[in-house]
Amino acid sequence: MARWPRLWEKKRGKRRTGSPIFGSVGEAMFFAALLFLGSIGLVAVVASIAFESVVATYLFPEATYSAGKCVVMETDLSEKTLDGGDTRYQPMILVHVRSGQRDYVGWTYRRNPTWYADRDAAQKIVDGFRPGWVYPCWYASYDPSTVILRRSTNFTLWIILLVFASFATIGTIGMFYTLLLFGASAERRSALAKSAQKIELIGDLLPPSAYPNIPSAENLTNSPGVRLAYRLPIEVSPAWWLFATLLFSLVWSGMTAVFALAAIADLERGEPNWLLMALTLAAVAVGIWSGYHFLRQISLHTRVGPTYIEISNHPLLPGRDYKLHLSQAGRMHLKKLRVTLICEEEATFLHGTDVRTEVAQVFDAEVANFRGLVVRPGTPFEELLHFQIPLSAMHSFKSSHNAVHWKLIVDLEAKGAGSQRRSFPIVVYPAVKSNA
Amino acid sequence: MTDQPHISISLDRPTRQYAADDELLARFEISNLPAVNIQAIEASVLWHTEGTGEEDMSAHEFVRLIPGDEADGDLTRSQSLKTRLPRSPLSYAGKIVKIHWVVRVRVFVGRGRDLVEELEFELTQTGGEGSGGARG
């Protein structure tokens, strides 16, 4: 009995379910819908403006206006005094316009009244119009009383046009791409994608690598070391964690202040809002905790200073020995300082609608282990170490959903400052054939 | 079962072990399938991942043959595919990530149906031993 093909794909161990044909059809339908929506939207907006439809005249009135010529008859500066005593000025221009057989004479400048706090600025505009001269103006063809001398840029209209144009463009490219690859095998798609990289323009952006799927070591070698060739960058700087903690503390404190002010205002009016007060007290407690946490982090990171690792070579090759210079600054009593070389596999997969990442450590070699160190300000703990990449080691690898990472890890345990782990990524290349 | 359509693939090295920059020669032949039924053949040398993550794949070498490519239009005869292998990624049998190198032959027989056969080989640092994990 023939089985109904699965509409969507699932991964079950080595087996994948789903129909590539349905996948391509679904993809084509998605892009067709985008193209349809974008095209219809563009045509609707442009036609609506061209034919001065009710919607267009309501939403973007100035865009529907026709260009014409007006004779300036008189100029004036309108004034109004605000409640606080300040004065505002508005340029006013008396114009004569003829639309078909209809004549209209009226005061105008912009569609929306524009009041200036600076008299000179308003006067400068008025002085730009001389009675008896002819100036370009715009008005609705059905009503010359809408005449204006200055048009405003309608950002909303441009954004709407841009959104519809983007839909139409993405839909067109997507449809073309889907039709080109309709029914194509995964290998053919991959080969086409690879060929696209050879196109000069794209090739310039993505230079071909002698070692495909090995991450670039460029960012790891652009910082020269003091003792050895390269100083390795830390994977996640503690400064970012400190900044995140500070940001949370500030945002939370601001929110708590708003709650507190509202609660106090209610209390002063003699109408206490007990729910708001309870929420405010809870927010104050979290605020105090976040402030304490931030100060503790500051204390920890000033006590446990930065860790620097420099290495003699990069990228690294299996079976070779390398030098490593470790420098640990700060002001602390270190119970433990351990340096390890690790290799991790990383796999990203879909679990329902979530994207999940699993990491498995597959190699761990201790490079050094120190105990009972005292680090004083100005005299960091320094040590020259050696390590080796195993001969049978897998090289670093990165593809869309899978990766193999190599790292040097520094684990610190300081008295009164808890444990910290600092990670320094490295790139391992495959061994050269002559080594065999 | 012998009259089922069949694709046979063989490599120039019986050990199926290659090193980076080595040249690989694969031969493939289709049997028990009339030549007129074959719309196209795609032969590729590719790597793909296996494991916990979504499968990634990249074709290193790809050829597509159609009946018009042959003088008599017979694609069932023995064909070959030659390529110089890249320096990476190497074959790998890790814990949650595995990398397999294969020669894959796909025969399109009409109505969107195809027959696929693949033969795995090892791409290693030395061409003689695989890297079965990052062991020290």
PDB file of N, CA and C in Angstrom, chain A residues 208-297:
ATOM      1  N   PRO A 208      38.313  32.020  -1.061  1.00  0.00           N
ATOM      2  CA  PRO A 208      38.375  30.567  -0.912  1.00  0.00           C
ATOM      3  C   PRO A 208      39.407  30.178   0.131  1.00  0.00           C
ATOM      4  N   SER A 209      39.067  29.157   0.910  1.00  0.00           N
ATOM      5  CA  SER A 209      39.967  28.730   1.971  1.00  0.00           C
ATOM      6  C   SER A 209      40.695  27.468   1.520  1.00  0.00           C
ATOM      7  N   ALA A 210      41.990  27.384   1.875  1.00  0.00           N
ATOM      8  CA  ALA A 210      42.750  26.169   1.544  1.00  0.00           C
ATOM      9  C   ALA A 210      42.270  25.025   2.421  1.00  0.00           C
ATOM     10  N   TYR A 211      41.680  25.347   3.544  1.00  0.00           N
ATOM     11  CA  TYR A 211      41.157  24.344   4.479  1.00  0.00           C
ATOM     12  C   TYR A 211      39.674  24.600   4.694  1.00  0.00           C
ATOM     13  N   PRO A 212      38.809  24.024   3.825  1.00  0.00           N
ATOM     14  CA  PRO A 212      37.377  24.280   3.963  1.00  0.00           C
ATOM     15  C   PRO A 212      36.837  23.824   5.315  1.00  0.00           C
ATOM     16  N   ASN A 213      35.894  24.579   5.831  1.00  0.00           N
ATOM     17  CA  ASN A 213      35.176  24.265   7.077  1.00  0.00           C
ATOM     18  C   ASN A 213      36.051  24.284   8.323  1.00  0.00           C
ATOM     19  N   ILE A 214      37.219  24.905   8.218  1.00  0.00           N
ATOM     20  CA  ILE A 214      38.014  25.145   9.426  1.00  0.00           C
ATOM     21  C   ILE A 214      37.894  26.632   9.725  1.00  0.00           C
ATOM     22  N   PRO A 215      37.477  27.003  10.942  1.00  0.00           N
ATOM     23  CA  PRO A 215      37.262  28.425  11.246  1.00  0.00           C
ATOM     24  C   PRO A 215      38.541  29.243  11.030  1.00  0.00           C
ATOM     25  N   SER A 216      38.347  30.477  10.632  1.00  0.00           N
ATOM     26  CA  SER A 216      39.497  31.349  10.403  1.00  0.00           C
ATOM     27  C   SER A 216      40.188  31.672  11.732  1.00  0.00           C
ATOM     28  N   ALA A 217      41.518  31.694  11.675  1.00  0.00           N
ATOM     29  CA  ALA A 217      42.282  32.000  12.899  1.00  0.00           C
ATOM     30  C   ALA A 217      42.691  33.473  12.922  1.00  0.00           C
ATOM     31  N   GLU A 218      42.126  34.250  11.998  1.00  0.00           N
ATOM     32  CA  GLU A 218      42.531  35.652  11.850  1.00  0.00           C
ATOM     33  C   GLU A 218      42.367  36.445  13.147  1.00  0.00           C
ATOM     34  N   ASN A 219      41.210  36.252  13.791  1.00  0.00           N
ATOM     35  CA  ASN A 219      40.949  37.025  15.016  1.00  0.00           C
ATOM     36  C   ASN A 219      41.801  36.563  16.193  1.00  0.00           C
ATOM     37  N   LEU A 220      42.433  35.391  16.049  1.00  0.00           N
ATOM     38  CA  LEU A 220      43.238  34.862  17.148  1.00  0.00           C
ATOM     39  C   LEU A 220      44.709  35.246  17.003  1.00  0.00           C
ATOM     40  N   THR A 221      45.061  35.766  15.835  1.00  0.00           N
ATOM     41  CA  THR A 221      46.479  36.071  15.610  1.00  0.00           C
ATOM     42  C   THR A 221      46.736  37.562  15.375  1.00  0.00           C
ATOM     43  N   ASN A 222      45.678  38.375  15.542  1.00  0.00           N
ATOM     44  CA  ASN A 222      45.896  39.802  15.266  1.00  0.00           C
ATOM     45  C   ASN A 222      46.337  40.579  16.506  1.00  0.00           C
ATOM     46  N   SER A 223      46.587  39.858  17.601  1.00  0.00           N
ATOM     47  CA  SER A 223      47.074  40.532  18.796  1.00  0.00           C
ATOM     48  C   SER A 223      48.447  39.933  19.169  1.00  0.00           C
ATOM     49  N   PRO A 224      49.534  40.650  18.894  1.00  0.00           N
ATOM     50  CA  PRO A 224      50.855  40.093  19.204  1.00  0.00           C
ATOM     51  C   PRO A 224      51.083  39.998  20.711  1.00  0.00           C
ATOM     52  N   GLY A 225      51.841  38.990  21.114  1.00  0.00           N
ATOM     53  CA  GLY A 225      52.118  38.816  22.537  1.00  0.00           C
ATOM     54  C   GLY A 225      53.389  39.537  22.958  1.00  0.00           C
ATOM     55  N   VAL A 226      53.649  39.563  24.272  1.00  0.00           N
ATOM     56  CA  VAL A 226      54.858  40.200  24.804  1.00  0.00           C
ATOM     57  C   VAL A 226      55.960  39.155  24.939  1.00  0.00           C
ATOM     58  N   ARG A 227      55.612  37.977  25.468  1.00  0.00           N
ATOM     59  CA  ARG A 227      56.606  36.908  25.670  1.00  0.00           C
ATOM     60  C   ARG A 227      56.626  35.920  24.512  1.00  0.00           C
ATOM     61  N   LEU A 228      55.441  35.618  23.962  1.00  0.00           N
ATOM     62  CA  LEU A 228      55.353  34.672  22.850  1.00  0.00           C
ATOM     63  C   LEU A 228      54.626  35.345  21.671  1.00  0.00           C
ATOM     64  N   ALA A 229      54.482  34.609  20.576  1.00  0.00           N
ATOM     65  CA  ALA A 229      54.023  35.234  19.325  1.00  0.00           C
ATOM     66  C   ALA A 229      52.642  35.890  19.397  1.00  0.00           C
ATOM     67  N   TYR A 230      51.667  35.181  19.982  1.00  0.00           N
ATOM     68  CA  TYR A 230      50.289  35.699  19.941  1.00  0.00           C
ATOM     69  C   TYR A 230      49.655  35.701  21.322  1.00  0.00           C
ATOM     70  N   ARG A 231      48.888  36.758  21.593  1.00  0.00           N
ATOM     71  CA  ARG A 231      48.082  36.790  22.813  1.00  0.00           C
ATOM     72  C   ARG A 231      46.665  36.377  22.423  1.00  0.00           C
ATOM     73  N   LEU A 232      46.156  35.336  23.064  1.00  0.00           N
ATOM     74  CA  LEU A 232      44.837  34.808  22.690  1.00  0.00           C
ATOM     75  C   LEU A 232      43.718  35.663  23.275  1.00  0.00           C
ATOM     76  N   PRO A 233      42.670  35.908  22.493  1.00  0.00           N
ATOM     77  CA  PRO A 233      41.522  36.630  23.050  1.00  0.00           C
ATOM     78  C   PRO A 233      40.690  35.698  23.929  1.00  0.00           C
ATOM     79  N   ILE A 234      40.082  36.259  24.960  1.00  0.00           N
ATOM     80  CA  ILE A 234      39.217  35.457  25.841  1.00  0.00           C
ATOM     81  C   ILE A 234      37.860  35.279  25.158  1.00  0.00           C
ATOM     82  N   GLU A 235      37.224  34.115  25.356  1.00  0.00           N
ATOM     83  CA  GLU A 235      35.975  33.830  24.637  1.00  0.00           C
ATOM     84  C   GLU A 235      34.867  34.807  25.018  1.00  0.00           C
ATOM     85  N   VAL A 236      34.569  34.928  26.275  1.00  0.00           N
ATOM     86  CA  VAL A 236      33.582  35.910  26.731  1.00  0.00           C
ATOM     87  C   VAL A 236      34.263  36.739  27.805  1.00  0.00           C
ATOM     88  N   SER A 237      34.455  38.008  27.526  1.00  0.00           N
ATOM     89  CA  SER A 237      35.148  38.862  28.473  1.00  0.00           C
ATOM     90  C   SER A 237      34.299  39.075  29.725  1.00  0.00           C
ATOM     91  N   PRO A 238      34.918  39.061  30.929  1.00  0.00           N
ATOM     92  CA  PRO A 238      34.155  39.329  32.147  1.00  0.00           C
ATOM     93  C   PRO A 238      33.514  40.710  32.119  1.00  0.00           C
ATOM     94  N   ALA A 239      34.098  41.619  31.306  1.00  0.00           N
ATOM     95  CA  ALA A 239      33.541  42.977  31.225  1.00  0.00           C
ATOM     96  C   ALA A 239      32.106  42.949  30.714  1.00  0.00           C
ATOM     97  N   TRP A 240      31.811  42.015  29.790  1.00  0.00           N
ATOM     98  CA  TRP A 240      30.441  41.933  29.255  1.00  0.00           C
ATOM     99  C   TRP A 240      29.462  41.494  30.333  1.00  0.00           C
ATOM    100  N   TRP A 241      29.899  40.533  31.163  1.00  0.00           N
ATOM    101  CA  TRP A 241      29.035  40.057  32.236  1.00  0.00           C
ATOM    102  C   TRP A 241      28.790  41.181  33.248  1.00  0.00           C
ATOM    103  N   LEU A 242      29.872  41.928  33.542  1.00  0.00           N
ATOM    104  CA  LEU A 242      29.745  43.062  34.459  1.00  0.00           C
ATOM    105  C   LEU A 242      28.783  44.102  33.895  1.00  0.00           C
ATOM    106  N   PHE A 243      28.923  44.379  32.594  1.00  0.00           N
ATOM    107  CA  PHE A 243      28.068  45.370  31.947  1.00  0.00           C
ATOM    108  C   PHE A 243      26.604  44.923  31.993  1.00  0.00           C
ATOM    109  N   ALA A 244      26.382  43.625  31.728  1.00  0.00           N
ATOM    110  CA  ALA A 244      25.007  43.094  31.756  1.00  0.00           C
ATOM    111  C   ALA A 244      24.422  43.216  33.153  1.00  0.00           C
ATOM    112  N   THR A 245      25.246  42.912  34.169  1.00  0.00           N
ATOM    113  CA  THR A 245      24.779  43.008  35.558  1.00  0.00           C
ATOM    114  C   THR A 245      24.447  44.458  35.899  1.00  0.00           C
ATOM    115  N   LEU A 246      25.306  45.383  35.458  1.00  0.00           N
ATOM    116  CA  LEU A 246      25.079  46.807  35.726  1.00  0.00           C
ATOM    117  C   LEU A 246      23.802  47.282  35.039  1.00  0.00           C
ATOM    118  N   LEU A 247      23.653  46.866  33.774  1.00  0.00           N
ATOM    119  CA  LEU A 247      22.479  47.294  33.005  1.00  0.00           C
ATOM    120  C   LEU A 247      21.197  46.814  33.668  1.00  0.00           C
ATOM    121  N   PHE A 248      21.192  45.547  34.097  1.00  0.00           N
ATOM    122  CA  PHE A 248      20.006  45.010  34.754  1.00  0.00           C
ATOM    123  C   PHE A 248      19.713  45.795  36.023  1.00  0.00           C
ATOM    124  N   SER A 249      20.770  46.054  36.780  1.00  0.00           N
ATOM    125  CA  SER A 249      20.615  46.770  38.049  1.00  0.00           C
ATOM    126  C   SER A 249      20.032  48.163  37.817  1.00  0.00           C
ATOM    127  N   LEU A 250      20.538  48.870  36.796  1.00  0.00           N
ATOM    128  CA  LEU A 250      20.059  50.225  36.518  1.00  0.00           C
ATOM    129  C   LEU A 250      18.609  50.229  36.041  1.00  0.00           C
ATOM    130  N   VAL A 251      18.313  49.328  35.077  1.00  0.00           N
ATOM    131  CA  VAL A 251      16.949  49.278  34.530  1.00  0.00           C
ATOM    132  C   VAL A 251      15.958  48.915  35.631  1.00  0.00           C
ATOM    133  N   TRP A 252      16.356  47.948  36.469  1.00  0.00           N
ATOM    134  CA  TRP A 252      15.455  47.513  37.532  1.00  0.00           C
ATOM    135  C   TRP A 252      15.246  48.637  38.549  1.00  0.00           C
ATOM    136  N   SER A 253      16.325  49.348  38.869  1.00  0.00           N
ATOM    137  CA  SER A 253      16.204  50.445  39.832  1.00  0.00           C
ATOM    138  C   SER A 253      15.287  51.539  39.292  1.00  0.00           C
ATOM    139  N   GLY A 254      15.419  51.842  37.993  1.00  0.00           N
ATOM    140  CA  GLY A 254      14.556  52.858  37.372  1.00  0.00           C
ATOM    141  C   GLY A 254      13.097  52.448  37.440  1.00  0.00           C
ATOM    142  N   MET A 255      12.840  51.180  37.134  1.00  0.00           N
ATOM    143  CA  MET A 255      11.456  50.682  37.170  1.00  0.00           C
ATOM    144  C   MET A 255      10.910  50.722  38.595  1.00  0.00           C
ATOM    145  N   THR A 256      11.754  50.354  39.547  1.00  0.00           N
ATOM    146  CA  THR A 256      11.344  50.355  40.955  1.00  0.00           C
ATOM    147  C   THR A 256      11.037  51.778  41.415  1.00  0.00           C
ATOM    148  N   ALA A 257      11.832  52.746  40.934  1.00  0.00           N
ATOM    149  CA  ALA A 257      11.609  54.144  41.322  1.00  0.00           C
ATOM    150  C   ALA A 257      10.240  54.618  40.848  1.00  0.00           C
ATOM    151  N   VAL A 258       9.869  54.207  39.613  1.00  0.00           N
ATOM    152  CA  VAL A 258       8.550  54.605  39.075  1.00  0.00           C
ATOM    153  C   VAL A 258       7.441  54.014  39.944  1.00  0.00           C
ATOM    154  N   PHE A 259       7.573  52.732  40.286  1.00  0.00           N
ATOM    155  CA  PHE A 259       6.594  52.073  41.171  1.00  0.00           C
ATOM    156  C   PHE A 259       6.513  52.803  42.503  1.00  0.00           C
ATOM    157  N   ALA A 260       7.686  53.107  43.051  1.00  0.00           N
ATOM    158  CA  ALA A 260       7.747  53.717  44.381  1.00  0.00           C
ATOM    159  C   ALA A 260       7.087  55.101  44.373  1.00  0.00           C
ATOM    160  N   LEU A 261       7.364  55.894  43.340  1.00  0.00           N
ATOM    161  CA  LEU A 261       6.773  57.234  43.254  1.00  0.00           C
ATOM    162  C   LEU A 261       5.251  57.149  43.181  1.00  0.00           C
ATOM    163  N   ALA A 262       4.760  56.201  42.360  1.00  0.00           N
ATOM    164  CA  ALA A 262       3.310  56.035  42.229  1.00  0.00           C
ATOM    165  C   ALA A 262       2.711  55.595  43.557  1.00  0.00           C
ATOM    166  N   ALA A 263       3.382  54.695  44.261  1.00  0.00           N
ATOM    167  CA  ALA A 263       2.873  54.189  45.546  1.00  0.00           C
ATOM    168  C   ALA A 263       2.863  55.311  46.592  1.00  0.00           C
ATOM    169  N   ILE A 264       3.941  56.135  46.598  1.00  0.00           N
ATOM    170  CA  ILE A 264       4.021  57.238  47.570  1.00  0.00           C
ATOM    171  C   ILE A 264       2.936  58.273  47.275  1.00  0.00           C
ATOM    172  N   ALA A 265       2.707  58.548  45.965  1.00  0.00           N
ATOM    173  CA  ALA A 265       1.669  59.525  45.593  1.00  0.00           C
ATOM    174  C   ALA A 265       0.305  59.054  46.073  1.00  0.00           C
ATOM    175  N   ASP A 266       0.030  57.748  45.929  1.00  0.00           N
ATOM    176  CA  ASP A 266      -1.247  57.190  46.407  1.00  0.00           C
ATOM    177  C   ASP A 266      -1.359  57.348  47.924  1.00  0.00           C
ATOM    178  N   LEU A 267      -0.232  57.102  48.599  1.00  0.00           N
ATOM    179  CA  LEU A 267      -0.200  57.170  50.056  1.00  0.00           C
ATOM    180  C   LEU A 267      -0.466  58.601  50.538  1.00  0.00           C
ATOM    181  N   GLU A 268       0.152  59.571  49.813  1.00  0.00           N
ATOM    182  CA  GLU A 268      -0.032  60.985  50.196  1.00  0.00           C
ATOM    183  C   GLU A 268      -1.470  61.450  49.993  1.00  0.00           C
ATOM    184  N   ARG A 269      -2.103  60.865  48.952  1.00  0.00           N
ATOM    185  CA  ARG A 269      -3.516  61.239  48.705  1.00  0.00           C
ATOM    186  C   ARG A 269      -4.443  60.566  49.698  1.00  0.00           C
ATOM    187  N   GLY A 270      -3.898  59.703  50.524  1.00  0.00           N
ATOM    188  CA  GLY A 270      -4.708  58.968  51.492  1.00  0.00           C
ATOM    189  C   GLY A 270      -5.455  57.813  50.866  1.00  0.00           C
ATOM    190  N   GLU A 271      -5.039  57.392  49.667  1.00  0.00           N
ATOM    191  CA  GLU A 271      -5.694  56.258  48.997  1.00  0.00           C
ATOM    192  C   GLU A 271      -4.628  55.208  48.674  1.00  0.00           C
ATOM    193  N   PRO A 272      -4.085  54.550  49.696  1.00  0.00           N
ATOM    194  CA  PRO A 272      -2.993  53.602  49.429  1.00  0.00           C
ATOM    195  C   PRO A 272      -3.454  52.417  48.581  1.00  0.00           C
ATOM    196  N   ASN A 273      -2.613  52.106  47.575  1.00  0.00           N
ATOM    197  CA  ASN A 273      -2.874  50.936  46.719  1.00  0.00           C
ATOM    198  C   ASN A 273      -1.995  49.812  47.249  1.00  0.00           C
ATOM    199  N   TRP A 274      -2.603  48.902  48.009  1.00  0.00           N
ATOM    200  CA  TRP A 274      -1.810  47.881  48.706  1.00  0.00           C
ATOM    201  C   TRP A 274      -1.115  46.928  47.743  1.00  0.00           C
ATOM    202  N   LEU A 275      -1.778  46.628  46.619  1.00  0.00           N
ATOM    203  CA  LEU A 275      -1.157  45.719  45.645  1.00  0.00           C
ATOM    204  C   LEU A 275       0.102  46.359  45.052  1.00  0.00           C
ATOM    205  N   LEU A 276      -0.031  47.669  44.717  1.00  0.00           N
ATOM    206  CA  LEU A 276       1.127  48.377  44.164  1.00  0.00           C
ATOM    207  C   LEU A 276       2.251  48.463  45.188  1.00  0.00           C
ATOM    208  N   MET A 277       1.866  48.672  46.451  1.00  0.00           N
ATOM    209  CA  MET A 277       2.892  48.761  47.507  1.00  0.00           C
ATOM    210  C   MET A 277       3.619  47.424  47.677  1.00  0.00           C
ATOM    211  N   ALA A 278       2.846  46.339  47.609  1.00  0.00           N
ATOM    212  CA  ALA A 278       3.471  45.015  47.745  1.00  0.00           C
ATOM    213  C   ALA A 278       4.430  44.759  46.585  1.00  0.00           C
ATOM    214  N   LEU A 279       3.985  45.133  45.368  1.00  0.00           N
ATOM    215  CA  LEU A 279       4.844  44.960  44.196  1.00  0.00           C
ATOM    216  C   LEU A 279       6.101  45.808  44.315  1.00  0.00           C
ATOM    217  N   THR A 280       5.913  47.035  44.833  1.00  0.00           N
ATOM    218  CA  THR A 280       7.061  47.939  44.988  1.00  0.00           C
ATOM    219  C   THR A 280       8.072  47.363  45.967  1.00  0.00           C
ATOM    220  N   LEU A 281       7.565  46.821  47.086  1.00  0.00           N
ATOM    221  CA  LEU A 281       8.472  46.234  48.085  1.00  0.00           C
ATOM    222  C   LEU A 281       9.255  45.065  47.489  1.00  0.00           C
ATOM    223  N   ALA A 282       8.542  44.227  46.680  1.00  0.00           N
ATOM    224  CA  ALA A 282       9.214  43.092  46.034  1.00  0.00           C
ATOM    225  C   ALA A 282      10.266  43.601  45.060  1.00  0.00           C
ATOM    226  N   ALA A 283       9.901  44.659  44.301  1.00  0.00           N
ATOM    227  CA  ALA A 283      10.850  45.222  43.321  1.00  0.00           C
ATOM    228  C   ALA A 283      12.059  45.820  44.027  1.00  0.00           C
ATOM    229  N   VAL A 284      11.831  46.465  45.198  1.00  0.00           N
ATOM    230  CA  VAL A 284      12.945  47.043  45.962  1.00  0.00           C
ATOM    231  C   VAL A 284      13.894  45.921  46.411  1.00  0.00           C
ATOM    232  N   ALA A 285      13.288  44.795  46.851  1.00  0.00           N
ATOM    233  CA  ALA A 285      14.118  43.669  47.310  1.00  0.00           C
ATOM    234  C   ALA A 285      14.996  43.151  46.172  1.00  0.00           C
ATOM    235  N   VAL A 286      14.386  42.985  44.961  1.00  0.00           N
ATOM    236  CA  VAL A 286      15.166  42.509  43.806  1.00  0.00           C
ATOM    237  C   VAL A 286      16.231  43.545  43.443  1.00  0.00           C
ATOM    238  N   GLY A 287      15.875  44.835  43.527  1.00  0.00           N
ATOM    239  CA  GLY A 287      16.815  45.917  43.209  1.00  0.00           C
ATOM    240  C   GLY A 287      18.020  45.881  44.141  1.00  0.00           C
ATOM    241  N   ILE A 288      17.750  45.677  45.453  1.00  0.00           N
ATOM    242  CA  ILE A 288      18.855  45.611  46.423  1.00  0.00           C
ATOM    243  C   ILE A 288      19.751  44.405  46.103  1.00  0.00           C
ATOM    244  N   TRP A 289      19.088  43.262  45.786  1.00  0.00           N
ATOM    245  CA  TRP A 289      19.872  42.064  45.460  1.00  0.00           C
ATOM    246  C   TRP A 289      20.738  42.292  44.216  1.00  0.00           C
ATOM    247  N   SER A 290      20.142  42.938  43.162  1.00  0.00           N
ATOM    248  CA  SER A 290      20.902  43.136  41.920  1.00  0.00           C
ATOM    249  C   SER A 290      22.062  44.100  42.157  1.00  0.00           C
ATOM    250  N   GLY A 291      21.846  45.122  42.989  1.00  0.00           N
ATOM    251  CA  GLY A 291      22.918  46.067  43.315  1.00  0.00           C
ATOM    252  C   GLY A 291      24.037  45.358  44.069  1.00  0.00           C
ATOM    253  N   TYR A 292      23.651  44.493  45.032  1.00  0.00           N
ATOM    254  CA  TYR A 292      24.632  43.742  45.813  1.00  0.00           C
ATOM    255  C   TYR A 292      25.432  42.815  44.888  1.00  0.00           C
ATOM    256  N   HIS A 293      24.688  42.141  43.958  1.00  0.00           N
ATOM    257  CA  HIS A 293      25.322  41.211  43.033  1.00  0.00           C
ATOM    258  C   HIS A 293      26.338  41.944  42.153  1.00  0.00           C
ATOM    259  N   PHE A 294      25.947  43.145  41.689  1.00  0.00           N
ATOM    260  CA  PHE A 294      26.848  43.920  40.825  1.00  0.00           C
ATOM    261  C   PHE A 294      28.115  44.316  41.600  1.00  0.00           C
ATOM    262  N   LEU A 295      27.916  44.802  42.840  1.00  0.00           N
ATOM    263  CA  LEU A 295      29.077  45.226  43.643  1.00  0.00           C
ATOM    264  C   LEU A 295      29.987  44.035  43.952  1.00  0.00           C
ATOM    265  N   ARG A 296      29.352  42.864  44.168  1.00  0.00           N
ATOM    266  CA  ARG A 296      30.139  41.662  44.444  1.00  0.00           C
ATOM    267  C   ARG A 296      30.957  41.264  43.206  1.00  0.00           C
ATOM    268  N   GLN A 297      30.315  41.362  42.029  1.00  0.00           N
ATOM    269  CA  GLN A 297      31.028  41.040  40.791  1.00  0.00           C
ATOM    270  C   GLN A 297      32.217  41.982  40.582  1.00  0.00           C
TER     271      GLN A 297
END
